[in-house]
GROMACS .gro file of C-alpha atoms in nm:
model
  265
    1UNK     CA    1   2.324   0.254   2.754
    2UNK     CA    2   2.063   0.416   2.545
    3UNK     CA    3   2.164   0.253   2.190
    4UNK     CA    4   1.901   0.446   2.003
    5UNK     CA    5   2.031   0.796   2.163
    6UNK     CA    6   2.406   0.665   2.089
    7UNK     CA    7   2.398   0.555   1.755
    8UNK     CA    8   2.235   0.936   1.655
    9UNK     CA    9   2.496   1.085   1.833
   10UNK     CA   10   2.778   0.913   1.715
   11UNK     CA   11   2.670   0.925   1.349
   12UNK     CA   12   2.587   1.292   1.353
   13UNK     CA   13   2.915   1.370   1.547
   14UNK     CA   14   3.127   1.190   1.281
   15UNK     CA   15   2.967   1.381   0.992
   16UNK     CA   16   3.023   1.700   1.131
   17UNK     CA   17   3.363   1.594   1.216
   18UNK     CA   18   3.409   1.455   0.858
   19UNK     CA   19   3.292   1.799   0.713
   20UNK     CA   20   3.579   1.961   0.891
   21UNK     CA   21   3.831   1.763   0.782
   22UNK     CA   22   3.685   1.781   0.429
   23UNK     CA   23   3.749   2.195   0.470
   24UNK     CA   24   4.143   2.122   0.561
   25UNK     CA   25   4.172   1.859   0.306
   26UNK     CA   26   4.049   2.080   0.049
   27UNK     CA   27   4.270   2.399   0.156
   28UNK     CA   28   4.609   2.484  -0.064
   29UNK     CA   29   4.830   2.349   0.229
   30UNK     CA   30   4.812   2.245   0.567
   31UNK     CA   31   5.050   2.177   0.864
   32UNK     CA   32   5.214   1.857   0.967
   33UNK     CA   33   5.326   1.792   1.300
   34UNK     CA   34   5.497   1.457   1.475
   35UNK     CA   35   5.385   1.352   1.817
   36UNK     CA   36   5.622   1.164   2.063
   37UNK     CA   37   5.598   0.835   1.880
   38UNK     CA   38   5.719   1.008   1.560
   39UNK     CA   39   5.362   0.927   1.406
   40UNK     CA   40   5.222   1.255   1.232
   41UNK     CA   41   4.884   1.472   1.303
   42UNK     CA   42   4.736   1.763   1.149
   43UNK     CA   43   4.512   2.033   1.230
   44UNK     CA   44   4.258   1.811   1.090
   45UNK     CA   45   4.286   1.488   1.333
   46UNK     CA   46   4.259   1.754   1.636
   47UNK     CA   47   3.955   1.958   1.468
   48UNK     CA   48   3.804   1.618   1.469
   49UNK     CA   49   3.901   1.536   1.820
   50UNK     CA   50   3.820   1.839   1.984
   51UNK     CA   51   3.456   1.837   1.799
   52UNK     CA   52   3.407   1.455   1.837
   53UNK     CA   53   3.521   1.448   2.248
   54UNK     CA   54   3.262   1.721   2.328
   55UNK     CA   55   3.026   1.574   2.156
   56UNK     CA   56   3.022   1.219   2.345
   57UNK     CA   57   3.105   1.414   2.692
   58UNK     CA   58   2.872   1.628   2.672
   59UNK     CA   59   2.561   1.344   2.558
   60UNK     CA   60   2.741   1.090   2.789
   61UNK     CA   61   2.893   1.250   3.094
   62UNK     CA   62   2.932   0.916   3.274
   63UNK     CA   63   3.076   0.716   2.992
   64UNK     CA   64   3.482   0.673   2.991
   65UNK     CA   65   3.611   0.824   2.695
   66UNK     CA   66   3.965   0.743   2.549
   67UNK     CA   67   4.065   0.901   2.223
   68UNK     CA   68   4.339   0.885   1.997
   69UNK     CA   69   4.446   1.295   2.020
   70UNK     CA   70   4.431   1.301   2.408
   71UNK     CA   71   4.721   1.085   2.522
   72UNK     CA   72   4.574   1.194   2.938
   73UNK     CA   73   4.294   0.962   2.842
   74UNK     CA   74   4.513   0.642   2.724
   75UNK     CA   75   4.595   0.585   3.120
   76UNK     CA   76   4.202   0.562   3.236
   77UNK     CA   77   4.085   0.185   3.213
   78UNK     CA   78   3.738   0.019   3.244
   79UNK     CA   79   3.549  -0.250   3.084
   80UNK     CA   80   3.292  -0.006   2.900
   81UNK     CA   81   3.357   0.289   2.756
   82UNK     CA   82   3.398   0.496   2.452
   83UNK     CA   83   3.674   0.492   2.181
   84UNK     CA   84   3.755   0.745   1.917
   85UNK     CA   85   4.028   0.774   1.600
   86UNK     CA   86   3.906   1.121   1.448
   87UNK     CA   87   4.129   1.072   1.167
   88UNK     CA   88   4.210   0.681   1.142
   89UNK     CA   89   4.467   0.715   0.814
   90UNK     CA   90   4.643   0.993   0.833
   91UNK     CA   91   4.924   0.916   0.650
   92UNK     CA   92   4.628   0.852   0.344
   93UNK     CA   93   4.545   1.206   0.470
   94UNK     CA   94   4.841   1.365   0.448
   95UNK     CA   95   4.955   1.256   0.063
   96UNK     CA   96   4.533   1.264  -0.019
   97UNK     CA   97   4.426   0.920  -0.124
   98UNK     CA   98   4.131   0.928   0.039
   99UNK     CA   99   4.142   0.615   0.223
  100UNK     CA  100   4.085   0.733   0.607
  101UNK     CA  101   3.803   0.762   0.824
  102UNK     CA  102   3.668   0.904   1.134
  103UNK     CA  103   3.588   0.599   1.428
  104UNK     CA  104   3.373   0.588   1.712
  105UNK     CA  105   3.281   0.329   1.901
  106UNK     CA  106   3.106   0.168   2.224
  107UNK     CA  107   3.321  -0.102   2.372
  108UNK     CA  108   3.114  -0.313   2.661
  109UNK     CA  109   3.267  -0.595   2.862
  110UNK     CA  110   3.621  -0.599   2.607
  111UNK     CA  111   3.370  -0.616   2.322
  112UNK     CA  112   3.309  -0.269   2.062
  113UNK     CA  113   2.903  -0.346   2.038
  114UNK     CA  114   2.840  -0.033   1.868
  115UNK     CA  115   3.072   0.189   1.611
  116UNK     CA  116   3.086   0.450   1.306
  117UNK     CA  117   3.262   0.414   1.009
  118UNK     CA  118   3.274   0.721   0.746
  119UNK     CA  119   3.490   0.748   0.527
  120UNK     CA  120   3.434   1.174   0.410
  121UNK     CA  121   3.646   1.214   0.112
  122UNK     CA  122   3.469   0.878  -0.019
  123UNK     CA  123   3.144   0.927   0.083
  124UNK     CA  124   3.098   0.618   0.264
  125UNK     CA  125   2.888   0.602   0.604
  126UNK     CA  126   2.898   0.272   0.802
  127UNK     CA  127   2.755   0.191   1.127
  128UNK     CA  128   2.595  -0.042   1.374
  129UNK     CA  129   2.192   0.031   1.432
  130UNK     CA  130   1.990   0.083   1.772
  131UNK     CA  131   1.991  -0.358   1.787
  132UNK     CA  132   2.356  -0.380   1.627
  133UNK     CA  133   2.258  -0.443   1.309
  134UNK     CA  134   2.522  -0.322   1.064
  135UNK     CA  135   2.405  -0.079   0.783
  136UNK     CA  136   2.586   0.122   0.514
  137UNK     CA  137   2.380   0.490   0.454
  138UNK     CA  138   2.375   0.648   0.119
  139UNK     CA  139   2.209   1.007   0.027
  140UNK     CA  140   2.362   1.309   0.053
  141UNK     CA  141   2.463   1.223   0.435
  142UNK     CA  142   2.352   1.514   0.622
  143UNK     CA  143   2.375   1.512   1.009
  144UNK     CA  144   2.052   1.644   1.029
  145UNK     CA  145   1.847   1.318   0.888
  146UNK     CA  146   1.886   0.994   0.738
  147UNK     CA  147   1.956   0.913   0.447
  148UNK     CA  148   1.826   0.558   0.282
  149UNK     CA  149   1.995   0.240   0.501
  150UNK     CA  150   2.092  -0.063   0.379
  151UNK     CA  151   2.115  -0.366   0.550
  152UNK     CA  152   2.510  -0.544   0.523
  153UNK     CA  153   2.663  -0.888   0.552
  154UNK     CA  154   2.961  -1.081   0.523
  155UNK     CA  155   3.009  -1.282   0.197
  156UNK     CA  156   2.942  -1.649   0.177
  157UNK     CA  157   3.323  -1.723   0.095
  158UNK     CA  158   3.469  -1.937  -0.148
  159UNK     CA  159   3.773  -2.080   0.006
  160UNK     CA  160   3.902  -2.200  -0.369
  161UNK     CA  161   3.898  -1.759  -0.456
  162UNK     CA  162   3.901  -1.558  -0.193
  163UNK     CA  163   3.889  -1.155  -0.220
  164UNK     CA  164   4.131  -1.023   0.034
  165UNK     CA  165   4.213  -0.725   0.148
  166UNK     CA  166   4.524  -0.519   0.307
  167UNK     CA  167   4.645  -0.236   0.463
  168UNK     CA  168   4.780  -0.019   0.232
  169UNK     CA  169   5.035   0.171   0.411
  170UNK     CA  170   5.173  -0.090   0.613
  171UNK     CA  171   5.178  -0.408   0.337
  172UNK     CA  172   5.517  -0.586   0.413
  173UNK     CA  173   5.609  -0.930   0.344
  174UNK     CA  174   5.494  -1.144   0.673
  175UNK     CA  175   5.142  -0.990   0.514
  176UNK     CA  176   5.230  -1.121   0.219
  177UNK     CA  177   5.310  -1.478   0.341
  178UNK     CA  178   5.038  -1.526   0.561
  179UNK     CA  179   4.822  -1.450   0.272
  180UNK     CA  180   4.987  -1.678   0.039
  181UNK     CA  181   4.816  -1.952   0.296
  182UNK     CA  182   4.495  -1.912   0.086
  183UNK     CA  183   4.363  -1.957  -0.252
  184UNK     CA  184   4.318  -1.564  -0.340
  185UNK     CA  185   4.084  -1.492  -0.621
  186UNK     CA  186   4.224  -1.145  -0.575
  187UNK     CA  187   4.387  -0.869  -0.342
  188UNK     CA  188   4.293  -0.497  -0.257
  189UNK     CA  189   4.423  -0.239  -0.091
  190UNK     CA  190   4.274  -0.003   0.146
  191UNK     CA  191   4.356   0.257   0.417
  192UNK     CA  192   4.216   0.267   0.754
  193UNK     CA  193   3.896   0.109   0.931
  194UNK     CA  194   3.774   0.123   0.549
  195UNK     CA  195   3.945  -0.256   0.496
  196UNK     CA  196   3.712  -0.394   0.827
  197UNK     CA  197   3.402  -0.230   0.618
  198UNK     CA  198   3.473  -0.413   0.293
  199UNK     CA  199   3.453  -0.718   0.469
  200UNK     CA  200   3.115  -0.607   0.639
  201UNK     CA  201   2.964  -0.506   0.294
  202UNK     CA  202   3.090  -0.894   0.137
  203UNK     CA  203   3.361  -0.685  -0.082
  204UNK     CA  204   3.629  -0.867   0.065
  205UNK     CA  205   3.650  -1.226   0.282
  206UNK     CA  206   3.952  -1.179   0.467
  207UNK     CA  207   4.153  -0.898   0.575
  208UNK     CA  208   4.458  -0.954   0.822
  209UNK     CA  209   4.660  -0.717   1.012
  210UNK     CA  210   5.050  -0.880   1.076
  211UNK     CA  211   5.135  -0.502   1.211
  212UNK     CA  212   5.114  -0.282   1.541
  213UNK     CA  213   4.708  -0.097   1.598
  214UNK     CA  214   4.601   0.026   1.854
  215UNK     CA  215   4.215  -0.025   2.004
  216UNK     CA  216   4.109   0.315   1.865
  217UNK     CA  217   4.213   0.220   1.531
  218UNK     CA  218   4.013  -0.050   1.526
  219UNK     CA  219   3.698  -0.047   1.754
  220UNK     CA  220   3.440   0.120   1.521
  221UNK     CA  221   3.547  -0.125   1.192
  222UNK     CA  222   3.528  -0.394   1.440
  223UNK     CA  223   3.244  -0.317   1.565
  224UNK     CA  224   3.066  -0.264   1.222
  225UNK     CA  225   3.215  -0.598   1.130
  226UNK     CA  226   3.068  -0.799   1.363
  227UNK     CA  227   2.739  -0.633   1.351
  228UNK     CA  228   2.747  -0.740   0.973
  229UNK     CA  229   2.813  -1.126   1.072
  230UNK     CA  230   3.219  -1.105   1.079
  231UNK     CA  231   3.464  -1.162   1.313
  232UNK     CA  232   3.781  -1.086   1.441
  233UNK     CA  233   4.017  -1.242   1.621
  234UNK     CA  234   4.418  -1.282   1.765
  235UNK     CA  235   4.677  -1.369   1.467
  236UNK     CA  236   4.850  -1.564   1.685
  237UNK     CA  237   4.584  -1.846   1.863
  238UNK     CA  238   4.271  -1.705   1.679
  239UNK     CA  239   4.134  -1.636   2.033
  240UNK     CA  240   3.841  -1.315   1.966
  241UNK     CA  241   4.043  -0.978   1.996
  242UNK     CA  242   3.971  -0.863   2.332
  243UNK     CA  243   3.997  -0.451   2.419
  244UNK     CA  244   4.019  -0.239   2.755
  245UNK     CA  245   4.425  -0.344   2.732
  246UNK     CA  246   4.594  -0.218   2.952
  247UNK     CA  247   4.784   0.021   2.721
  248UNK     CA  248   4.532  -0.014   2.460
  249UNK     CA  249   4.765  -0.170   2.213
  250UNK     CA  250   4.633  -0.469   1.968
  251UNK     CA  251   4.790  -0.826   1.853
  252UNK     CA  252   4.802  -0.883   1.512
  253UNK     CA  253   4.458  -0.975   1.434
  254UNK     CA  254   4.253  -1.124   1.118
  255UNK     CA  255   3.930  -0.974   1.021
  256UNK     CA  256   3.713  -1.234   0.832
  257UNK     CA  257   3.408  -1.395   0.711
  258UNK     CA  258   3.299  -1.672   0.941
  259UNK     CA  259   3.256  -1.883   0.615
  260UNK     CA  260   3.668  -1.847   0.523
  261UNK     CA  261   3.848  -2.150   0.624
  262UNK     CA  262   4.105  -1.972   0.889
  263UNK     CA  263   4.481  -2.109   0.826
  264UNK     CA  264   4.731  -2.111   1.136
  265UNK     CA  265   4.934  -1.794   1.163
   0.00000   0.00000   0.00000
């Protein structure tokens, strides 16, 4: 895989992508469908999808691609390939908090190696350099050049006040337990692949998942993660979260700071 050509793809697919959500977020109204598993999309997550998936097929013909929208692609399996949410919080979307993100990501051997993070309505941009480096870009964010990159890292935690952070549309109480595990300095919320991110950028220490994701959800924020220092692994034998499942469906997982003192689920 040609990283350097990848990572310029990827980020200048999931601006352009983000800029057309932007346009339907912005509009008076927009439509609300459910698909089969009574989760809702918009015009907005298949805008993305369509723009996104010809994008990477048309820069990497020979790469698998599964993505979120296209339901014909969650039967293909490999070890490598491709992995896209266009609109990873849509729920945040729909009632416009803000919170959700478009997700891309390279997955090699079970492991994403390579991933996007923006969040448009926040004007965040995370992602994984040519060497996997994790970097946050600020500027105006245009796809056409590159704005000022910073380096990121995971936080040197302090198991005695720990920041966590939590989904915010799925908190429920088994969350809320496994959490009370730790000495928390404080708790966040946050939608989407944003809550990986925070961890990345040392905002947050922990952030665990006690709920069902699925691989597209979480690939890019994973990948950014890691690239930053973190890790992620299985809720239930802290064994690294593997992907290339055969129905692409996740454990519960914890997303962390290699410094936090991990507690048993």
């Amino acid at each position: 895989m040609d990283y350097t050509k990848l990572v310029e793809v990827m980020r200048k697919l999931s601006l352009e992508a983000g800029a057309r959500i932007m346009e339907i977020y912005e509009a008076d109204d927009f439509d609300v469908k459910l698909k089969s598993d009574e989760s809702p999309v918009t015009a907005a997550d298949e805008a993305a999808d369509a723009l996104i998936s010809a994008g990477l097929r048309a820069a990497f013909p020979d790469v698998m691609l599964v993505t979120e929208e296209q339901s014909a692609t969650h039967t293909t399996q490999g070890k490598t390939f491709l992995i896209v949410d266009p609109l990873d919080g849509t729920k945040e979307f729909i009632h416009r908090r803000g919170d959700f993100t478009v997700n891309i990501a390279l997955v090699e051997d079970g492991v994403p190696t390579r991933g996007v993070v923006f969040a448009p309505a926040k004007g965040r941009m995370f992602y994984t350099d040519a060497s996997g480096q994790s970097v946050e870009e600020t500027g105006d964010l245009s796809p056409d050049r590159v704005g000022a990159l910073k380096p990121i890292s995971v936080s040197d935690a302090d198991n005695d006040a720990l920041m966590v952070v939590a989904s915010k549309s799925h908190r429920d109480q088994a969350t809320d337990d496994y959490i009370s595990k730790y000495s928390v300095k404080d708790s966040k919320s946050a939608g989407s692949s944003l809550k990986f991110c925070l961890v990345a950028t040392g905002e947050a220490d922990l952030y665990p998942r006690v709920g069902r994701t699925m691989e597209w959800d979480t690939a890019a924020g994973h990948a950014v993660l890691a690239g930053a220092g973190g890790a992620v692994v299985r809720f239930d034998d802290l064994t690294p979260l593997q992907y290339g499942k055969a129905d692409y469906a996740n454990p519960f997982f914890i997303a962390y700071a290699p410094t936090v003192s991990l507690k048993e689920a």
